[in-house]
Every structure is written in C-alpha cells, then in structure tokens.
Coordinates of C-alpha atoms in Angstrom, one line a residue:
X108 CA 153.0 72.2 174.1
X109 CA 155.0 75.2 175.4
X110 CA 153.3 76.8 178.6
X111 CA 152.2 80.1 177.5
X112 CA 150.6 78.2 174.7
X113 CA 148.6 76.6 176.7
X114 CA 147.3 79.0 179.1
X115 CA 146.2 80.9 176.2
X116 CA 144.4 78.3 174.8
X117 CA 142.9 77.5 177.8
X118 CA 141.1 81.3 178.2
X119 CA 140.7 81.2 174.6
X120 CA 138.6 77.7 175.2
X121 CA 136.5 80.2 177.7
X122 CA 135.4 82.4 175.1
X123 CA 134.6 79.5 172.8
X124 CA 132.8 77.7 175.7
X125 CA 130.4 80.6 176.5
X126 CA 130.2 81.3 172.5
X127 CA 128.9 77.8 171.9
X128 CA 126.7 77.5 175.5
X129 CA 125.1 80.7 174.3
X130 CA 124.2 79.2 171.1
X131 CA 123.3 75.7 172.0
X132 CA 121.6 76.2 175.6
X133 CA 118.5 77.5 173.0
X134 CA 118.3 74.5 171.3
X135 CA 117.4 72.2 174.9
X136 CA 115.0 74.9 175.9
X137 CA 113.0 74.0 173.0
X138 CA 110.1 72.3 175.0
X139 CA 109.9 75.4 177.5
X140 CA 109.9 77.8 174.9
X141 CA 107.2 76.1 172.7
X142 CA 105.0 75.9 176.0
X143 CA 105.7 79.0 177.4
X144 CA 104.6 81.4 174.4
X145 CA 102.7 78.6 172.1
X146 CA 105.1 78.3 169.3
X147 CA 105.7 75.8 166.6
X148 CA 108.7 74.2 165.0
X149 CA 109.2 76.4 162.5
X150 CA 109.5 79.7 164.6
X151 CA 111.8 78.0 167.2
X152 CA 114.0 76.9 164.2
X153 CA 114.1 80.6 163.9
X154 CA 114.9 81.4 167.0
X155 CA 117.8 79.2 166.7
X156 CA 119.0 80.7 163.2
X157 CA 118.8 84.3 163.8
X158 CA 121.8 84.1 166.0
X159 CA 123.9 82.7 163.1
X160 CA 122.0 84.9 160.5
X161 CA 123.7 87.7 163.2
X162 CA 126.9 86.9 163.4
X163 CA 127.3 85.8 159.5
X164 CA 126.4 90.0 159.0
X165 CA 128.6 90.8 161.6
X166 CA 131.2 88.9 160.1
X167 CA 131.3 90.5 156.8
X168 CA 130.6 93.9 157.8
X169 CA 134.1 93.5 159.7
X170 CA 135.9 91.8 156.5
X171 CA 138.1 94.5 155.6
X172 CA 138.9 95.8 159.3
X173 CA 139.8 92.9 161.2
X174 CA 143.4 92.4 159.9
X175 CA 144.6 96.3 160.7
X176 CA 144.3 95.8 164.3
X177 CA 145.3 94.5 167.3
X178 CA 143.4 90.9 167.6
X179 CA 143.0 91.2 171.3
X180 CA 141.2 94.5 171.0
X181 CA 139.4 93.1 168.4
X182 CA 138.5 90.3 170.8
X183 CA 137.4 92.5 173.9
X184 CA 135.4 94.6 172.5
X185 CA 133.2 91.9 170.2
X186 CA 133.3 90.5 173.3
X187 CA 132.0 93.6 175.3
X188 CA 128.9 93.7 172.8
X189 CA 128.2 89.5 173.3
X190 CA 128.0 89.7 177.1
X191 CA 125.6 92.1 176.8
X192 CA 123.4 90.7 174.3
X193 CA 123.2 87.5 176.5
X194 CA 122.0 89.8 179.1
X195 CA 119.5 91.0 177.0
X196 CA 118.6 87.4 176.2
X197 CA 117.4 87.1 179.7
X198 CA 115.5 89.8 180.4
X199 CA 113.5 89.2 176.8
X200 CA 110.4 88.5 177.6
X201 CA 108.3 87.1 174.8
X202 CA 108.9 85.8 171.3
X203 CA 110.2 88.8 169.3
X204 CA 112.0 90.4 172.1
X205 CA 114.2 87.1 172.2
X206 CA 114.8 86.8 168.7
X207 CA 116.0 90.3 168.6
X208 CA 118.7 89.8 171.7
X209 CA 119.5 86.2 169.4
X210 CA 120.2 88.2 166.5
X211 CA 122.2 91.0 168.6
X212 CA 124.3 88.2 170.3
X213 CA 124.7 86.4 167.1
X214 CA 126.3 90.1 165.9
X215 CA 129.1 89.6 168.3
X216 CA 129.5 86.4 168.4
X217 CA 130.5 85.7 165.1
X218 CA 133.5 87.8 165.0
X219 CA 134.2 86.7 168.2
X220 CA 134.8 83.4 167.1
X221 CA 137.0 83.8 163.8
X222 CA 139.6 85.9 166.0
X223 CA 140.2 83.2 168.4
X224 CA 140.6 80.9 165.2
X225 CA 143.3 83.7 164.2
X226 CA 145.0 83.7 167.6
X227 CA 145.5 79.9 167.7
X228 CA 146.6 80.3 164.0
X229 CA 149.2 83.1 164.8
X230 CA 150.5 81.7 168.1
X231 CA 150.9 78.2 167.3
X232 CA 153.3 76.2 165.2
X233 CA 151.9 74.4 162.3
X234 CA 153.1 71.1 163.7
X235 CA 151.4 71.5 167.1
X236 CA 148.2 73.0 165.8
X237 CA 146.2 69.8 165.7
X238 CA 146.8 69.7 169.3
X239 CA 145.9 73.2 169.8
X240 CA 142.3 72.7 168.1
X241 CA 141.7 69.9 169.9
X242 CA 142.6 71.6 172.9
X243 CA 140.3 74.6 171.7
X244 CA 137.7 72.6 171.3
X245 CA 137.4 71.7 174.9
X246 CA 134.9 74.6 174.8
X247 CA 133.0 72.9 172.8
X248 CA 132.8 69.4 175.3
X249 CA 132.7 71.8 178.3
X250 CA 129.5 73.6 176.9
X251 CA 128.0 69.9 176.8
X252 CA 129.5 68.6 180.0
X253 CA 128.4 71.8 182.0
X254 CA 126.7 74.4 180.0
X255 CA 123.8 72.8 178.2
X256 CA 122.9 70.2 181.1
X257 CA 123.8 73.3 184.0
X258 CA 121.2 75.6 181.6
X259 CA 118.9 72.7 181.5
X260 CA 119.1 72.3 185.4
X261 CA 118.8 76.0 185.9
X262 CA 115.7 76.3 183.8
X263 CA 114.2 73.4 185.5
X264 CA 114.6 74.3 189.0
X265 CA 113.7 78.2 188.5
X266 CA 112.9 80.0 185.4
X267 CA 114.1 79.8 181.6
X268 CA 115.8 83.5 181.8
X269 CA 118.1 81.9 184.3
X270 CA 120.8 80.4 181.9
X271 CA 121.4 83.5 180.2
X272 CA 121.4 85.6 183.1
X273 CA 124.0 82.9 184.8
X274 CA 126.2 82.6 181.5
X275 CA 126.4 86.6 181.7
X276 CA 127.9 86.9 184.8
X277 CA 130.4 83.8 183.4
X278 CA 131.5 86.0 180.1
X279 CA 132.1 89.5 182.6
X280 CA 134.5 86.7 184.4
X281 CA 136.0 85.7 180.9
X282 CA 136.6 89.2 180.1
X283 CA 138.2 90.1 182.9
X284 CA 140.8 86.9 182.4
X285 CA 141.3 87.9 178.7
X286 CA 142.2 91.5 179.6
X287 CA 145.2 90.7 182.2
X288 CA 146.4 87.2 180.6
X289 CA 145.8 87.4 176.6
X290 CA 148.8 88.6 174.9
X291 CA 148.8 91.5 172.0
X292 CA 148.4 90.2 168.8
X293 CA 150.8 92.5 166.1
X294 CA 152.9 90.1 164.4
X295 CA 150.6 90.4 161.6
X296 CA 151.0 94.2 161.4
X297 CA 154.8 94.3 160.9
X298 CA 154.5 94.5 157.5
X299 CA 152.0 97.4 157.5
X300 CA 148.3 97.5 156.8
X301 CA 147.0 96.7 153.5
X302 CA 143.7 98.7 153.5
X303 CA 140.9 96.9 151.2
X304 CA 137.3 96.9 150.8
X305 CA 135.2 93.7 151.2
X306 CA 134.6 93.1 148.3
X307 CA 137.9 92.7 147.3
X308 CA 139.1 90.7 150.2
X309 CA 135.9 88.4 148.9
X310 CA 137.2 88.3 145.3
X311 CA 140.7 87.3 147.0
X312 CA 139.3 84.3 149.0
X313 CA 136.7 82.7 146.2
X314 CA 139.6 83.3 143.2
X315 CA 141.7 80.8 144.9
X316 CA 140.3 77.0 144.4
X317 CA 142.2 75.6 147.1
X318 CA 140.5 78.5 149.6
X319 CA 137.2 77.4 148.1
X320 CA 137.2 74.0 148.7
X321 CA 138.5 74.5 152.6
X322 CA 135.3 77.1 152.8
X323 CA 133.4 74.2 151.3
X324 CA 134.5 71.7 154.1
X325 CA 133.5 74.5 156.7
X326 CA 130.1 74.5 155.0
X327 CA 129.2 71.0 154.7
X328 CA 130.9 70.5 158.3
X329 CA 129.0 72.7 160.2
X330 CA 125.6 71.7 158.2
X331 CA 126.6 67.9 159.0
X332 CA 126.9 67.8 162.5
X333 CA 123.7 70.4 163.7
X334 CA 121.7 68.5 161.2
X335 CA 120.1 66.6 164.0
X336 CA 121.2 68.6 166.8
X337 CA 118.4 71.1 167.1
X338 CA 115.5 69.1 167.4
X339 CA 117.8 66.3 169.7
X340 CA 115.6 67.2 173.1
X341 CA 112.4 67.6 171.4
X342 CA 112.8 63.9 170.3
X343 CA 113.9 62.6 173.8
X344 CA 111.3 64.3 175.9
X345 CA 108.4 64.2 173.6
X346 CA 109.4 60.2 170.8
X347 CA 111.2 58.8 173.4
X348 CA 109.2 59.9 176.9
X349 CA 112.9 61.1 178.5
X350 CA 112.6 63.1 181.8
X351 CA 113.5 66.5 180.6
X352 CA 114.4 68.1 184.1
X353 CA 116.6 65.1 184.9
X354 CA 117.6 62.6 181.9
X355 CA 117.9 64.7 179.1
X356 CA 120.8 66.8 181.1
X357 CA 122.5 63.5 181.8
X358 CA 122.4 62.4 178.3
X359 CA 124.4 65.8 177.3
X360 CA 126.8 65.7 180.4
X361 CA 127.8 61.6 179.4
X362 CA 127.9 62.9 176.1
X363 CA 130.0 65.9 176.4
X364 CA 132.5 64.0 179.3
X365 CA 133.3 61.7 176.5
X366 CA 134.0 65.1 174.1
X367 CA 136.6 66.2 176.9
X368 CA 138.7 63.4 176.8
X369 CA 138.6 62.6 173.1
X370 CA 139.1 66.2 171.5
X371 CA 142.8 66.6 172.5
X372 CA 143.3 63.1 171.8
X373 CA 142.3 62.9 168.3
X374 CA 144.2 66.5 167.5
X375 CA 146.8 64.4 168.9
X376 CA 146.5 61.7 166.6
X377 CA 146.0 64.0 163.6
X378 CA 149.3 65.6 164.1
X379 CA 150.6 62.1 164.4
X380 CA 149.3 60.2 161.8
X381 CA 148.0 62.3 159.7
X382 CA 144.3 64.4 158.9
X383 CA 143.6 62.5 156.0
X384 CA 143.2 59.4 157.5
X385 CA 141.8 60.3 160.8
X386 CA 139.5 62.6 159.5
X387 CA 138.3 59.7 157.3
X388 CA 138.1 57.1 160.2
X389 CA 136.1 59.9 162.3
X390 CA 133.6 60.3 159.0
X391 CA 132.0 57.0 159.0
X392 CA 132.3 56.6 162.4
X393 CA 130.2 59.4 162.4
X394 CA 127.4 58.4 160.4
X395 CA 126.3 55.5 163.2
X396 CA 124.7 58.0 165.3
X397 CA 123.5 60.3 162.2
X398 CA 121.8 57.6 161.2
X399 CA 120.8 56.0 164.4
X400 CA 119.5 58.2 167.1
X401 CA 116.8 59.4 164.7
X402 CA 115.3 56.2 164.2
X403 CA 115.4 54.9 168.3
X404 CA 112.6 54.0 170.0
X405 CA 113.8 53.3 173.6
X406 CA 114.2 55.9 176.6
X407 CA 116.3 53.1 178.2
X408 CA 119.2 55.3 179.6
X409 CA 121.7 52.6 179.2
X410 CA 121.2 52.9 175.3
X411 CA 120.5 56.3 175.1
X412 CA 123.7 57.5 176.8
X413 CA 126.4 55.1 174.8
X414 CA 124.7 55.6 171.3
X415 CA 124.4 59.6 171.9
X416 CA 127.6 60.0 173.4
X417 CA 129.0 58.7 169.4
X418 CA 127.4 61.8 168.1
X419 CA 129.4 64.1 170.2
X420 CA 132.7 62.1 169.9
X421 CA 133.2 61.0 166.1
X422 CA 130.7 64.0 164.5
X423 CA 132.2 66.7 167.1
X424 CA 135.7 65.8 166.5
X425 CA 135.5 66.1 163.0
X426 CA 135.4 70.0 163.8
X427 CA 139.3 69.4 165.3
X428 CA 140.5 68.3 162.2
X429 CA 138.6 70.1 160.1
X430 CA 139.6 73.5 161.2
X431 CA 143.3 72.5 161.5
X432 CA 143.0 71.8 158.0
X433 CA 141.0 75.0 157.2
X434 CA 143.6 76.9 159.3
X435 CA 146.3 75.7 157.7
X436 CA 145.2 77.0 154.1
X437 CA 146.1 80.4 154.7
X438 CA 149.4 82.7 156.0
X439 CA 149.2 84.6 159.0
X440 CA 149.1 88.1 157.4
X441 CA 145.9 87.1 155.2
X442 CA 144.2 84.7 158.4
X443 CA 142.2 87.0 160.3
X444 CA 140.2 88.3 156.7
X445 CA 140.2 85.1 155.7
X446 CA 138.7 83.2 158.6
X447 CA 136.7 85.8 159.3
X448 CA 134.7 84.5 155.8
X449 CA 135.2 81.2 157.4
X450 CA 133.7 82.0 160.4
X451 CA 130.6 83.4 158.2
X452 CA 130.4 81.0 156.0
X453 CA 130.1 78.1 159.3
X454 CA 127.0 80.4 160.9
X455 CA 125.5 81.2 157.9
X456 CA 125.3 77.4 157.3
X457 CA 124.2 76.6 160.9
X458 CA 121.4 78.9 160.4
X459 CA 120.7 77.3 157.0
X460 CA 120.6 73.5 158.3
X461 CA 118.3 74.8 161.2
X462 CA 115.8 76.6 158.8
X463 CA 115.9 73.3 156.7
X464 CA 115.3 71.1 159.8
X465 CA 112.6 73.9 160.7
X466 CA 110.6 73.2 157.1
X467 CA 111.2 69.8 157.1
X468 CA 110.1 68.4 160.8
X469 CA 106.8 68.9 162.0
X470 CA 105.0 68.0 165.3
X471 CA 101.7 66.1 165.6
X472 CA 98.9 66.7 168.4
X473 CA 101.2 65.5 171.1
X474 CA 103.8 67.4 170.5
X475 CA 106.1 64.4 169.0
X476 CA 108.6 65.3 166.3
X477 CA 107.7 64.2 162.8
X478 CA 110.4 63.1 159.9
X479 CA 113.4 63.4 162.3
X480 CA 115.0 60.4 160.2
X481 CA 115.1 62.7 157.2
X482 CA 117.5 64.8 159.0
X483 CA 119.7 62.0 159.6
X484 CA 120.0 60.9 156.0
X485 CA 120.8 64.8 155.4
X486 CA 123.7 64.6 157.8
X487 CA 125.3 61.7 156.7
X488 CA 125.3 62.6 153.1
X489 CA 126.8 65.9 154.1
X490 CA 129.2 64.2 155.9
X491 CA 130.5 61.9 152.5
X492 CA 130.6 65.2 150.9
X493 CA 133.1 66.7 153.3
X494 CA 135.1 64.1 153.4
X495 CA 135.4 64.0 149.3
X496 CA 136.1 68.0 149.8
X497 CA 138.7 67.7 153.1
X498 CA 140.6 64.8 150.6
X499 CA 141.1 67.8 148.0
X500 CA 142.6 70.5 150.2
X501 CA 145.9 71.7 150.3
X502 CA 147.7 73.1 152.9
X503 CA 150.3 75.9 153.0
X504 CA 152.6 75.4 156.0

C-alpha cells in the first residue's frame, strides 16, 4: 500500500480503537458494576445497549447531511461530542447517570464510525481495500490487546471511573493527530450536493436488493460475533472461578495479540484469493469457539487462552471481509449516506443481541451465569445465515 494510505489508516485505526474500547471496556466491568450499585443482568445488558441504541439515532438523524460536507469535519466534530461523553462516563456516578453519558457517547459514536468507513472507502482502491480493512481493524485487536485488559487493570488497581477518564485523555490525543495529519475529504462534492431528506435516502438504500442483502450481512454479523461477548467475563470470573484482576485481562490481551497479527493477513488473503471463499473458511472456523467457550468448565489458563483466542481470530475477522464486501456495494458519491445506514443498522443490532442475551441469561445466588450455551447456538446460526447472505451480494467496483 502507498504511504499516505497508510498513515491515514493508521490514525483512522485510532479513532476506531478508542470507538470500540469505549464500547467494550463496559462489558468486562460487568462484575464491578453489578457489585458496586446491586444490579442484575438485565439492567447491565442495558447499560451495554444504550450506547448502540445512541448512536443508531445519531446515525439517522445525520442521514441526509453527511454526504454535503467535508468528511473530516464531519469526523472532528462527532468526535468533539464522543471525547466528551467518555468524560462524562467517568464522572457518572450511579446507575442512571451512566446510562445517560452511554447513550450520549453512543450519539457520537455512531456517526463517528460510518465516516471512517467512508474515508477508507473514498481513499482506497477497490483492489487494495481488503487490506485496508484489515488494516482498519487493527483497532479493533488493539482495543483487546491494550484497551479492554489496560481498563480491566486500571479498574482493578484504583477505581472503575478510571478507564474512561484514561481513554479521554487518549481521544483529545487522537484529535489532535486527526486535525494536523487527516486529509480533506471533497472528492465526493465535485459533482455538487444532492440535498434529500431521510426518508428518501432510506427509500433509496432498501429499493435496491443487492443493498439489502449487504445491510443484511451487517446485521447478522454484528449480532453473530457479540452474541457471547457481553456476558464473556461474567462467565470466567463467576462459571469458571478466573482471577478477574489478573487472568481475565490476560485472556483478552492473548486473545487480541492473536487479532493483531491475523486481521491484515486475512484482508490480505481476501484480496488474494478471493471473499467468497475466505469469508466461508473464517465462518465455520468460527462456530468452534461460538459453540465451545459457552459450554467449558475449566479455568485452566492453558485452555482458556488457545480456545478464546479462536473467538477473536476467525469470528473477529469475519468483520474484515464483511465490510470490504459491504463497502464495495456502493459508489463513492452515495457511500457516506449509505454507510451511514450501515453503521446504524450494525449498532442497532449490537444493542439488539445484548438486550436478547439480557432476557435470556440469568444469574443464580452466586452470581454464576445461567443459559450462556443458548447464546452460543444463537451465534452460530447467525453466523450460517450470514454466510448464505455474504454468498448473494454483489459488488460494484
């Protein structure tokens, strides 16, 4: 890849990083948060949700605007309003105050997201886009390799505020890098601006079969991979009996390691060989953890680490192909709008998988996690179904 290209996608990878740690660092806190202000399952799944509830209204809301401006000013100022709803995340101070600052966050970081989807889609060539994803989705192994284990650490050693205090400070770093080293994004302006309401941009997207099916793939994605994902620590500290200050952070660091070294590989190979068949390998590769890690009943280290480390390699790489494909559906003049529904579509179905996982899991008197395995099963039928869906798409470049 050309050199430009790269350093973009490298800041770009920063914005996703602390978009992802922001979302997933609640997850791991589960056991603090439960403690701390005597909730159940059910309200942390909300707690978890609201963010993506957020930034699926966000999302729409900014449908018809998105494509008449700049995208970097689009980015900085979304990203403005998520720095300081992480701040706010930290200084919440009981249950309602923190699912307020979620939702907030969740506002921005929706919209945040889609754009940077729009960027890579704008700035790279078709042909080297595989590798750009999987480069893009570094964020996503660095929020596992540092973020969700650092959080964990953090919360450990002081208090649970910590994290997002921390990741704030990151993000006015982040900003500060986009500002002086993210290029303006006009291309998609030469032609003029086509004004249009949202609800005809919405009529524009679902008319189209092919655009239907690739936000169908988005949906059953997203829904496939967080279908265990949520309630992953709650299982280790309280089924298994996994150190939460020490293990559970290691589990995610292997895991995540494993992510970093894999995601640009298999964009690699997808640009090679083909998404088709790779996607389809990574699919019922996939489904061995899905299955799997629900049903364990060892807090032996040296299982805990290889098996877990499958989830975040074969489901999380699924998200590389995936959104090349999805990327690739659409023309640069119509992306931004168009991802944009994406992008709404993916947290609208994050929060609907956690509020599922929410009514379906339970905890007894001790805290452990009932029906997990059901969750499993969930995820790896999703997963068939995006693989039927992903064999059905049709790209246009």
């Amino acid at each position: 890849m050309k050199r430009n290209e790269i350093v973009l996608l490298m800041i770009l990878a920063l914005v996703q990083f602390t978009n992802i740690v922001d979302f997933m660092i609640v997850m791991p806190l589960g056991p603090v948060l439960k403690k701390l202000w005597s909730i159940d399952s059910t309200q942390f799944s909300r707690i978890v949700s609201v963010f993506s509830i957020g930034a699926f209204i966000s999302s729409m809301a900014g449908l018809a605007y998105v494509d008449r401006f700049d995208r970097k000013k689009v980015l900085l100022i979304v990203y403005a309003g998520f720095t300081i709803g992480t701040f706010l995340c930290g200084l919440s101070t009981n249950y309602n105050q923190l699912l307020g600052a979620r939702f907030l966050t969740g506002l921005f970081g929706g919209i945040g997201g889609s754009t940077v989807l729009s960027m890579v889609g704008d700035y790279v060539a078709p042909q080297r886009r595989g590798q750009a994803m999987g480069i893009l989705m570094t964020g996503f192994a660095l929020a596992s390799v540092l973020g969700v284990p650092g959080g964990l650490w953090l919360a450990g050693q002081f208090q649970w505020h910590t994290p997002f205090m921390v990741l704030g400070f990151i993000c006015m770093v982040v900003f500060i890098l986009a500002v002086f080293i993210v290029p303006t994004f006009t291309d998609h302006l030469k032609d003029g601006v086509i004004k249009q309401k949202m609800w005809t941009i919405l009529k524009q997207v679902f008319n189209e079969k092919n655009k239907r099916w690739a936000l169908l793939l988005s949906s059953l994605l997203i829904m496939s991979h967080f279908s265990i994902i949520p309630f992953l620590t709650d299982f280790f500290t309280y089924n298994l009996g996994v150190n939460y200050k020490t293990d559970v952070p290691l589990i995610y660091i292997t895991g995540g390691l494993c992510t970093v070294v894999c995601s640009p590989l298999v964009g690699k190979l997808s640009d090679k060989y083909g998404r088709v068949p790779i996607y389809t390998i990574l699919t019922f590769l996939a489904m061995v953890p899905l299955l799997s890690i629900p049903n364990m009943h060892t807090n032996n280290l040296w299982i805990l680490m290889p098996v877990t480390s499958t989830l975040f390699i074969f489901s999380g790489t699924r998200l590389v192909v995936g959104n090349a494909q999805v990327t690739s559906t659409v023309l640069s003049k119509e992306r931004g709008s168009f991802l944009i529904v994406n992008s709404s579509i993916q947290q609208l179905s994050t929060g609907i998988i956690a509020a599922i996982g929410g009514a379906i899991v339970t905890n007894d008197s001790a805290k452990k996690v009932i029906d997990y395995p059901i969750l499993g099963i969930i995820g790896a039928v999703l997963a068939i179904l995006a693989l039927i869906v992903f064999r059905k798409i049709k790209t246009k470049e």
